[in-house]
mmCIF file of C-alpha atoms in Angstrom:
data_model
loop_
_atom_site.group_PDB
_atom_site.id
_atom_site.type_symbol
_atom_site.label_atom_id
_atom_site.label_comp_id
_atom_site.label_asym_id
_atom_site.label_seq_id
_atom_site.Cartn_x
_atom_site.Cartn_y
_atom_site.Cartn_z
ATOM 1 C CA UNK A 1 20.951 -10.878 5.236
ATOM 2 C CA UNK A 2 19.710 -7.297 4.905
ATOM 3 C CA UNK A 3 21.165 -3.970 5.964
ATOM 4 C CA UNK A 4 18.849 -1.153 7.014
ATOM 5 C CA UNK A 5 20.474 2.269 7.292
ATOM 6 C CA UNK A 6 17.890 4.672 8.726
ATOM 7 C CA UNK A 7 20.255 7.648 8.493
ATOM 8 C CA UNK A 8 20.972 7.145 4.788
ATOM 9 C CA UNK A 9 17.457 5.846 4.085
ATOM 10 C CA UNK A 10 18.629 2.633 2.434
ATOM 11 C CA UNK A 11 17.662 -1.025 2.615
ATOM 12 C CA UNK A 12 20.140 -3.424 1.017
ATOM 13 C CA UNK A 13 19.954 -7.175 0.395
ATOM 14 C CA UNK A 14 23.447 -8.441 1.124
ATOM 15 C CA UNK A 15 23.549 -11.281 -1.402
ATOM 16 C CA UNK A 16 25.457 -11.678 -4.627
ATOM 17 C CA UNK A 17 23.802 -10.659 -7.894
ATOM 18 C CA UNK A 18 23.328 -14.243 -9.139
ATOM 19 C CA UNK A 19 21.515 -15.248 -5.960
ATOM 20 C CA UNK A 20 19.322 -12.157 -6.121
ATOM 21 C CA UNK A 21 18.343 -12.746 -9.754
ATOM 22 C CA UNK A 22 17.611 -16.450 -9.178
ATOM 23 C CA UNK A 23 14.899 -15.709 -6.592
ATOM 24 C CA UNK A 24 11.268 -16.021 -7.675
ATOM 25 C CA UNK A 25 8.857 -13.268 -6.642
ATOM 26 C CA UNK A 26 6.366 -14.331 -3.989
ATOM 27 C CA UNK A 27 2.814 -14.877 -5.192
ATOM 28 C CA UNK A 28 -0.400 -14.315 -3.289
ATOM 29 C CA UNK A 29 -3.467 -16.439 -3.863
ATOM 30 C CA UNK A 30 -6.877 -14.856 -4.401
ATOM 31 C CA UNK A 31 -7.930 -16.269 -1.013
ATOM 32 C CA UNK A 32 -4.979 -14.582 0.689
ATOM 33 C CA UNK A 33 -5.659 -11.333 -1.179
ATOM 34 C CA UNK A 34 -9.288 -11.409 -0.058
ATOM 35 C CA UNK A 35 -8.204 -12.078 3.532
ATOM 36 C CA UNK A 36 -5.805 -9.126 3.410
ATOM 37 C CA UNK A 37 -8.521 -6.792 2.124
ATOM 38 C CA UNK A 38 -10.174 -6.611 5.547
ATOM 39 C CA UNK A 39 -8.929 -5.876 9.016
ATOM 40 C CA UNK A 40 -7.753 -2.987 11.122
ATOM 41 C CA UNK A 41 -5.394 -1.445 8.563
ATOM 42 C CA UNK A 42 -7.851 -1.358 5.654
ATOM 43 C CA UNK A 43 -11.006 -0.793 7.679
ATOM 44 C CA UNK A 44 -9.511 2.007 9.748
ATOM 45 C CA UNK A 45 -9.363 4.342 6.744
ATOM 46 C CA UNK A 46 -12.288 2.929 4.746
ATOM 47 C CA UNK A 47 -14.494 5.939 5.449
ATOM 48 C CA UNK A 48 -11.836 8.305 4.194
ATOM 49 C CA UNK A 49 -11.290 6.250 1.027
ATOM 50 C CA UNK A 50 -15.035 6.340 0.335
ATOM 51 C CA UNK A 51 -15.360 10.109 0.773
ATOM 52 C CA UNK A 52 -12.062 11.504 -0.528
ATOM 53 C CA UNK A 53 -12.233 13.965 -3.404
ATOM 54 C CA UNK A 54 -10.122 13.436 -6.512
ATOM 55 C CA UNK A 55 -6.549 14.740 -6.634
ATOM 56 C CA UNK A 56 -7.688 17.505 -8.981
ATOM 57 C CA UNK A 57 -10.245 18.581 -6.375
ATOM 58 C CA UNK A 58 -7.678 18.633 -3.557
ATOM 59 C CA UNK A 59 -8.007 15.057 -2.212
ATOM 60 C CA UNK A 60 -9.840 16.352 0.867
ATOM 61 C CA UNK A 61 -11.968 14.048 2.999
ATOM 62 C CA UNK A 62 -13.833 16.670 5.033
ATOM 63 C CA UNK A 63 -15.414 18.842 2.331
ATOM 64 C CA UNK A 64 -18.059 16.385 1.185
ATOM 65 C CA UNK A 65 -21.219 15.738 3.200
ATOM 66 C CA UNK A 66 -21.875 12.266 1.850
ATOM 67 C CA UNK A 67 -21.421 9.690 -0.856
ATOM 68 C CA UNK A 68 -18.297 8.963 -2.790
ATOM 69 C CA UNK A 69 -16.065 11.383 -4.625
ATOM 70 C CA UNK A 70 -18.379 11.718 -7.641
ATOM 71 C CA UNK A 71 -21.754 11.536 -5.932
ATOM 72 C CA UNK A 72 -23.670 14.703 -5.073
ATOM 73 C CA UNK A 73 -23.566 15.701 -1.420
#
């Protein structure tokens, strides 16, 4: 069971410590990873990811006329 407290901003797994530590992390296959790389969530912001400037340059997406962050405009 989990407890989500939106006011406090916490998410707690309500299990004992031994149970929590005995769980194995979920793994994702390369096929699943490839399938998750495409779709509305990733594709929606693909253009911004391709044109965003570096953090040192302000991470803006609208200041560059073309290309990626290190290609001349």
